[in-house]
Coordinates of C-alpha atoms and ligand atoms in Angstrom, one line a residue:
M1 CA 24.0 -6.7 -189.6
T2 CA 26.5 -9.1 -187.7
A3 CA 25.2 -12.2 -186.5
K4 CA 24.9 -13.1 -182.6
I5 CA 27.8 -15.5 -182.0
I6 CA 26.4 -18.5 -180.1
D7 CA 29.2 -19.1 -177.5
G8 CA 29.2 -23.1 -176.8
K9 CA 31.8 -22.7 -174.3
I10 CA 29.6 -20.7 -171.8
I11 CA 26.5 -22.7 -172.7
A12 CA 28.5 -26.1 -172.4
A13 CA 30.0 -24.8 -168.9
E14 CA 26.5 -24.0 -167.8
L15 CA 25.3 -27.2 -168.8
R16 CA 28.1 -29.2 -166.9
G17 CA 27.2 -26.9 -163.8
R18 CA 23.8 -28.3 -163.7
V19 CA 24.8 -32.0 -164.5
A20 CA 27.3 -31.5 -161.2
D21 CA 24.1 -30.2 -159.3
E22 CA 22.2 -33.1 -160.2
V23 CA 25.1 -35.7 -159.5
A24 CA 25.5 -34.1 -156.0
R25 CA 21.8 -34.7 -155.3
V26 CA 21.4 -38.1 -156.4
K27 CA 24.9 -38.8 -154.3
R28 CA 23.1 -37.3 -151.4
E29 CA 19.6 -38.5 -151.7
H30 CA 20.2 -42.0 -153.3
Q31 CA 24.0 -42.8 -152.6
L32 CA 24.1 -43.0 -156.5
V33 CA 27.5 -42.2 -158.2
P34 CA 27.0 -42.0 -162.2
G35 CA 29.7 -43.9 -163.8
L36 CA 31.0 -43.6 -167.3
A37 CA 33.2 -46.1 -168.8
V38 CA 35.2 -45.1 -172.2
V39 CA 37.0 -47.7 -174.1
L40 CA 40.1 -46.6 -176.3
V41 CA 41.1 -49.0 -178.8
G42 CA 44.7 -48.3 -180.4
N43 CA 46.3 -44.9 -180.3
D44 CA 44.9 -42.4 -182.5
P45 CA 45.9 -38.9 -181.4
A46 CA 42.6 -37.2 -181.9
S47 CA 40.8 -39.9 -180.2
E48 CA 43.2 -39.7 -177.4
V49 CA 42.5 -36.1 -177.0
Y50 CA 39.0 -36.8 -177.0
V51 CA 38.9 -39.5 -174.4
R52 CA 41.1 -37.3 -172.1
S53 CA 38.9 -34.5 -172.0
K54 CA 35.8 -37.1 -171.3
H55 CA 37.8 -38.3 -168.4
T56 CA 38.5 -35.0 -166.8
Q57 CA 35.2 -33.5 -167.3
T58 CA 33.4 -36.6 -166.0
Q59 CA 35.5 -36.4 -162.9
A60 CA 34.5 -32.7 -162.7
A61 CA 31.1 -33.3 -162.5
G62 CA 31.5 -35.8 -159.6
M63 CA 30.8 -39.0 -161.5
A64 CA 33.0 -42.1 -161.5
S65 CA 35.0 -42.4 -164.6
F66 CA 36.7 -45.6 -165.8
E67 CA 39.2 -45.6 -168.7
H68 CA 40.1 -49.0 -170.7
K69 CA 42.7 -48.9 -173.0
L70 CA 43.3 -51.8 -175.6
P71 CA 45.8 -52.4 -178.1
A72 CA 45.2 -51.7 -181.7
D73 CA 45.6 -55.4 -182.6
V74 CA 43.1 -56.4 -179.8
S75 CA 40.7 -59.1 -181.3
Q76 CA 37.4 -58.7 -181.6
S77 CA 36.2 -61.3 -179.2
D78 CA 38.5 -59.7 -176.4
L79 CA 36.8 -56.2 -177.1
L80 CA 33.3 -57.8 -177.2
A81 CA 34.3 -59.6 -173.9
L82 CA 35.1 -56.2 -172.0
V83 CA 31.8 -54.8 -173.4
A84 CA 30.1 -57.8 -171.8
R85 CA 31.9 -57.0 -168.5
L86 CA 31.0 -53.3 -168.5
N87 CA 27.2 -54.3 -169.3
R88 CA 27.2 -56.4 -166.0
D89 CA 29.4 -54.1 -163.8
P90 CA 26.7 -52.1 -161.7
A91 CA 29.1 -49.4 -161.1
V92 CA 29.2 -48.6 -164.9
H93 CA 25.9 -46.6 -166.0
G94 CA 27.3 -45.3 -169.5
I95 CA 29.6 -47.2 -171.9
L96 CA 31.3 -45.4 -174.9
V97 CA 33.6 -47.1 -177.3
Q98 CA 35.4 -44.6 -178.9
L99 CA 35.0 -44.2 -182.8
P100 CA 36.8 -44.9 -185.3
L101 CA 37.9 -48.4 -184.4
P102 CA 41.1 -49.5 -186.0
K103 CA 40.5 -51.6 -189.2
G104 CA 39.9 -55.1 -188.7
L105 CA 37.4 -54.7 -185.8
N106 CA 33.5 -54.8 -186.6
T107 CA 32.2 -51.5 -185.3
E108 CA 28.6 -52.8 -186.0
A109 CA 29.3 -55.7 -183.8
V110 CA 30.6 -53.5 -181.1
I111 CA 27.8 -51.2 -180.9
N112 CA 25.4 -53.9 -180.9
A113 CA 26.9 -55.7 -178.0
I114 CA 26.4 -52.4 -176.0
D115 CA 23.5 -52.9 -173.2
P116 CA 21.1 -50.2 -174.8
A117 CA 20.3 -48.7 -171.1
K118 CA 24.0 -47.8 -171.1
D119 CA 24.3 -46.8 -174.6
V120 CA 25.4 -43.1 -174.0
D121 CA 26.4 -42.2 -177.6
G122 CA 22.7 -43.5 -178.5
L123 CA 24.2 -45.5 -181.4
H124 CA 22.5 -48.9 -180.5
P125 CA 19.8 -49.7 -183.1
N126 CA 17.4 -49.7 -180.3
N127 CA 17.9 -46.2 -179.0
A128 CA 18.2 -45.1 -182.9
G129 CA 14.9 -46.8 -183.3
R130 CA 13.3 -45.4 -180.3
L131 CA 14.4 -41.7 -181.3
A132 CA 12.8 -42.3 -184.9
G133 CA 9.7 -43.6 -183.4
G134 CA 9.5 -40.6 -181.1
F135 CA 9.8 -42.6 -178.0
E136 CA 12.1 -42.0 -174.9
A137 CA 15.8 -42.6 -176.1
L138 CA 19.3 -42.0 -175.3
S139 CA 20.1 -39.6 -178.2
P140 CA 23.4 -39.2 -179.8
C141 CA 25.4 -36.2 -178.1
T142 CA 26.3 -33.7 -180.9
P143 CA 22.6 -33.6 -182.1
L144 CA 21.5 -33.1 -178.5
G145 CA 24.1 -30.2 -178.2
C146 CA 22.8 -28.8 -181.3
I147 CA 19.3 -28.7 -180.2
I148 CA 20.4 -27.0 -176.9
L149 CA 22.6 -24.3 -178.6
T150 CA 19.5 -23.6 -181.2
K151 CA 17.2 -23.2 -178.1
S152 CA 19.6 -20.7 -176.5
V153 CA 18.5 -18.5 -179.6
H154 CA 14.9 -19.7 -179.9
A155 CA 12.7 -20.8 -177.2
S156 CA 10.5 -22.9 -179.4
L157 CA 11.4 -24.3 -182.8
E158 CA 7.7 -24.9 -183.8
G159 CA 6.9 -24.5 -187.1
M160 CA 10.5 -23.5 -188.3
N161 CA 11.9 -24.3 -191.6
A162 CA 15.1 -26.4 -190.7
I163 CA 17.7 -27.8 -193.1
V164 CA 20.4 -30.6 -191.9
I165 CA 23.1 -31.0 -194.3
G166 CA 24.6 -34.7 -193.8
R167 CA 22.8 -38.2 -192.9
S168 CA 25.3 -40.0 -190.8
N169 CA 23.9 -42.1 -188.1
L170 CA 26.1 -40.0 -185.6
V171 CA 24.8 -36.7 -186.3
G172 CA 22.6 -35.6 -189.3
R173 CA 19.9 -38.4 -188.8
P174 CA 19.5 -38.3 -185.3
L175 CA 19.5 -34.6 -185.5
V176 CA 16.4 -34.7 -187.8
Q177 CA 14.4 -36.8 -185.5
L178 CA 15.2 -34.3 -182.5
L179 CA 14.1 -31.4 -184.6
L180 CA 10.9 -33.3 -185.5
N181 CA 10.3 -33.8 -181.7
E182 CA 10.6 -29.8 -181.4
N183 CA 8.0 -29.5 -184.1
A184 CA 10.4 -28.1 -186.7
T185 CA 9.6 -28.7 -190.5
V186 CA 12.9 -30.6 -191.6
T187 CA 14.5 -31.1 -194.8
I188 CA 17.7 -33.6 -194.8
A189 CA 20.3 -32.9 -197.6
H190 CA 23.3 -35.0 -198.5
S191 CA 25.8 -35.6 -201.4
R192 CA 23.0 -36.6 -203.8
S193 CA 20.9 -33.5 -203.1
R194 CA 20.0 -31.1 -205.9
D195 CA 20.4 -27.4 -205.8
L196 CA 21.8 -27.2 -202.0
P197 CA 21.9 -23.3 -202.2
G198 CA 18.4 -23.1 -203.2
L199 CA 17.4 -25.6 -200.0
V200 CA 19.4 -23.6 -197.7
K201 CA 17.9 -20.4 -198.8
R202 CA 14.6 -21.4 -197.5
A203 CA 15.7 -22.4 -194.0
D204 CA 15.3 -20.5 -190.9
L205 CA 17.9 -23.2 -189.1
V206 CA 20.5 -24.4 -190.9
Y207 CA 23.1 -27.3 -189.6
A208 CA 25.9 -28.4 -191.5
A209 CA 27.5 -31.6 -190.7
V210 CA 29.3 -32.4 -193.9
G211 CA 33.2 -32.4 -193.2
K212 CA 33.8 -30.1 -196.1
P213 CA 35.6 -26.8 -194.8
E214 CA 33.5 -23.7 -195.6
M215 CA 31.3 -25.5 -198.2
V216 CA 28.1 -23.5 -197.0
R217 CA 28.6 -20.1 -198.3
G218 CA 27.3 -16.7 -196.8
D219 CA 25.0 -16.0 -200.0
W220 CA 23.2 -19.4 -199.4
L221 CA 21.7 -18.1 -196.1
K222 CA 18.5 -16.6 -195.8
P223 CA 19.0 -13.3 -194.0
G224 CA 18.5 -13.7 -190.0
A225 CA 19.0 -17.6 -190.1
T226 CA 20.3 -19.3 -187.2
V227 CA 23.5 -21.2 -188.1
I228 CA 24.9 -24.6 -186.3
D229 CA 28.2 -25.5 -187.7
V230 CA 29.0 -29.0 -186.7
G231 CA 31.9 -29.4 -189.0
I232 CA 35.7 -29.9 -187.6
N233 CA 37.9 -29.5 -190.3
R234 CA 41.7 -29.4 -190.2
I235 CA 43.3 -26.7 -192.6
P236 CA 47.0 -26.8 -193.2
K237 CA 48.7 -23.4 -192.3
D238 CA 51.8 -21.9 -193.9
D239 CA 53.9 -22.8 -190.8
G240 CA 53.1 -26.5 -190.9
K241 CA 50.5 -26.4 -188.1
T242 CA 46.7 -26.7 -188.5
R243 CA 43.8 -24.6 -187.9
L244 CA 40.1 -25.7 -187.7
V245 CA 37.4 -24.5 -189.7
G246 CA 33.7 -25.5 -189.9
D247 CA 31.5 -26.5 -192.9
V248 CA 30.3 -22.8 -193.2
A249 CA 32.2 -19.9 -194.6
Y250 CA 32.2 -18.2 -190.9
Q251 CA 33.4 -14.7 -192.1
E252 CA 30.5 -14.4 -195.0
A253 CA 28.1 -16.0 -193.0
L254 CA 28.6 -13.7 -190.0
A255 CA 27.2 -10.8 -192.3
V256 CA 23.7 -12.7 -193.1
A257 CA 23.0 -14.8 -190.4
G258 CA 21.0 -13.8 -187.4
A259 CA 22.9 -16.6 -185.3
I260 CA 25.9 -18.6 -185.9
T261 CA 28.2 -21.1 -183.8
P262 CA 31.8 -20.7 -184.2
V263 CA 34.4 -23.3 -184.8
P264 CA 36.2 -23.9 -182.5
G265 CA 33.9 -22.8 -179.4
G266 CA 30.6 -23.8 -180.8
V267 CA 29.1 -27.4 -181.1
G268 CA 32.4 -29.4 -180.3
Q269 CA 32.0 -28.1 -176.6
M270 CA 28.5 -29.3 -176.1
T271 CA 29.3 -32.9 -177.2
V272 CA 31.1 -33.9 -173.8
A273 CA 28.8 -32.0 -171.9
C274 CA 25.9 -33.8 -173.3
L275 CA 27.6 -37.0 -172.9
L276 CA 27.5 -36.3 -169.1
V277 CA 23.7 -35.8 -169.5
N278 CA 23.3 -39.0 -171.0
T279 CA 25.3 -40.6 -168.5
L280 CA 23.5 -39.0 -165.4
R281 CA 20.1 -39.8 -167.2
A282 CA 21.2 -43.6 -167.8
A283 CA 22.3 -43.9 -163.9
C284 CA 19.1 -42.6 -162.9
A285 CA 17.0 -45.0 -165.6
I286 CA 18.9 -47.9 -164.5
T287 CA 18.4 -47.5 -160.8
G288 CA 14.7 -46.7 -161.1
L289 CA 15.1 -43.1 -160.2
P290 CA 13.1 -40.2 -161.8
K291 CA 14.5 -38.4 -164.7
P292 CA 17.0 -36.1 -163.5
A293 CA 16.3 -32.1 -164.1
V294 CA 18.7 -31.8 -166.7
Ligands
LIG1 P1 30.2 -38.4 -192.2 O1 31.3 -38.2 -193.2 O2 29.7 -39.7 -191.7 O3 28.8 -37.8 -193.0 C1 29.0 -36.6 -193.9 C2 27.7 -36.3 -194.7 O4 27.8 -35.4 -195.4 C3 27.0 -37.7 -195.5 O5 25.6 -37.7 -195.4 C4 27.3 -36.8 -197.1 O6 26.4 -37.3 -197.8 C5 27.0 -35.4 -196.6 N1 27.9 -34.9 -197.5 C6 29.2 -35.0 -198.1 N2 29.3 -34.3 -199.2 C7 28.4 -33.3 -199.3 C8 28.3 -32.4 -200.3 N3 29.1 -31.9 -201.2 N4 26.9 -32.0 -200.2 C9 26.0 -32.2 -199.5 N5 26.2 -33.1 -198.4 C10 27.3 -33.7 -198.4 O7 30.4 -37.2 -191.4 P2 29.7 -37.0 -189.6 O8 28.4 -36.9 -189.7 O9 30.4 -37.9 -189.0 O10 30.4 -35.6 -189.6 C11 30.2 -34.6 -190.4 C12 31.2 -33.5 -189.8 O11 30.7 -33.2 -188.3 C13 32.4 -33.5 -189.7 O12 33.2 -32.5 -189.9 C14 32.8 -34.2 -188.4 O13 34.2 -33.9 -187.9 C15 32.0 -33.1 -187.4 N6 31.9 -33.8 -186.2 C16 32.0 -33.0 -185.0 C17 31.4 -33.2 -184.1 C18 31.5 -32.2 -182.9 O14 31.5 -32.6 -181.7 N7 31.6 -31.0 -183.0 C19 30.9 -34.6 -183.5 C20 30.8 -35.3 -184.9 C21 31.2 -35.1 -186.0 P3 26.3 -38.9 -198.3 O15 25.3 -39.8 -197.1 O16 25.2 -38.8 -199.5 O17 27.5 -39.5 -198.6

């Protein structure tokens, strides 16, 4: 048996297309142009690549994209002043401060300063709390993407056993809440969990968000399980370059799983597409329009 490969590229492109259609509709019917502001502090090369990709995809969806680049030695108060300005700006419906911030800046204070209605990364405690309470919320983009990828295989997740490996605020914890909203039965595992292979063996749905290359082995999996690999790990190659691998031993898992996301070309593709979804939803909510059809 070889697992079905869940193609994040195709699913993300389809989602971006639906966002673009809805953006065109709200422009036409309500003269609303959703706007996303991205704040990049310093010049971390990986962050610069992510920010460029967000900018390109935001514009391609027909939204306004505002980029703010600040030097790595910007003061906390100047960064907070920019966030306050974006909070007040009516052309901005989504604010994303690219993480990680350079040392010396207080990430928690910056996240807390973002207007929760514009918090398209879903990291503000108001949104995290609302999500945990089962209320309508802006949810973090990567977990949203994981759910969409899973639903490309299973129309309903009701009653399925899911395991989420990793409990970060960015991925693991919100993913657990989204799975609960889908009526899955969820186990959350982390570095102190005992017998991880045994826990994984019981799961119909496996989410690996650890940051450890190929940690989840093929023989841990229940035959036929759906595997969503969130991990992005850079492994050095002999020629001095690097290659990307996930948190799951992909070749081994292919022989056991029912469906699996590749790395690259899986979850990573979905994160920016879901950021566009969140920006559109935020724009509609802020301006009093009904929730968009995406
Ligand atoms: P964090 O480092 O914040 O969290 C890692 C989690 O893994 C922690 O909860 C940690 O447990 C757990 N963990 C560490 N070692 C083990 C172990 N041996 N067994 C079980 N659990 C373990 O990472 P993130 O959640 O931010 O990211 C996870 C991965 O996902 C990374 O590879 C990252 O690059 C990738 N990522 C990909 C995105 C995408 O768009 N595809 C977006 C965001 C992240 P504990 O809490 O006990 O320390």
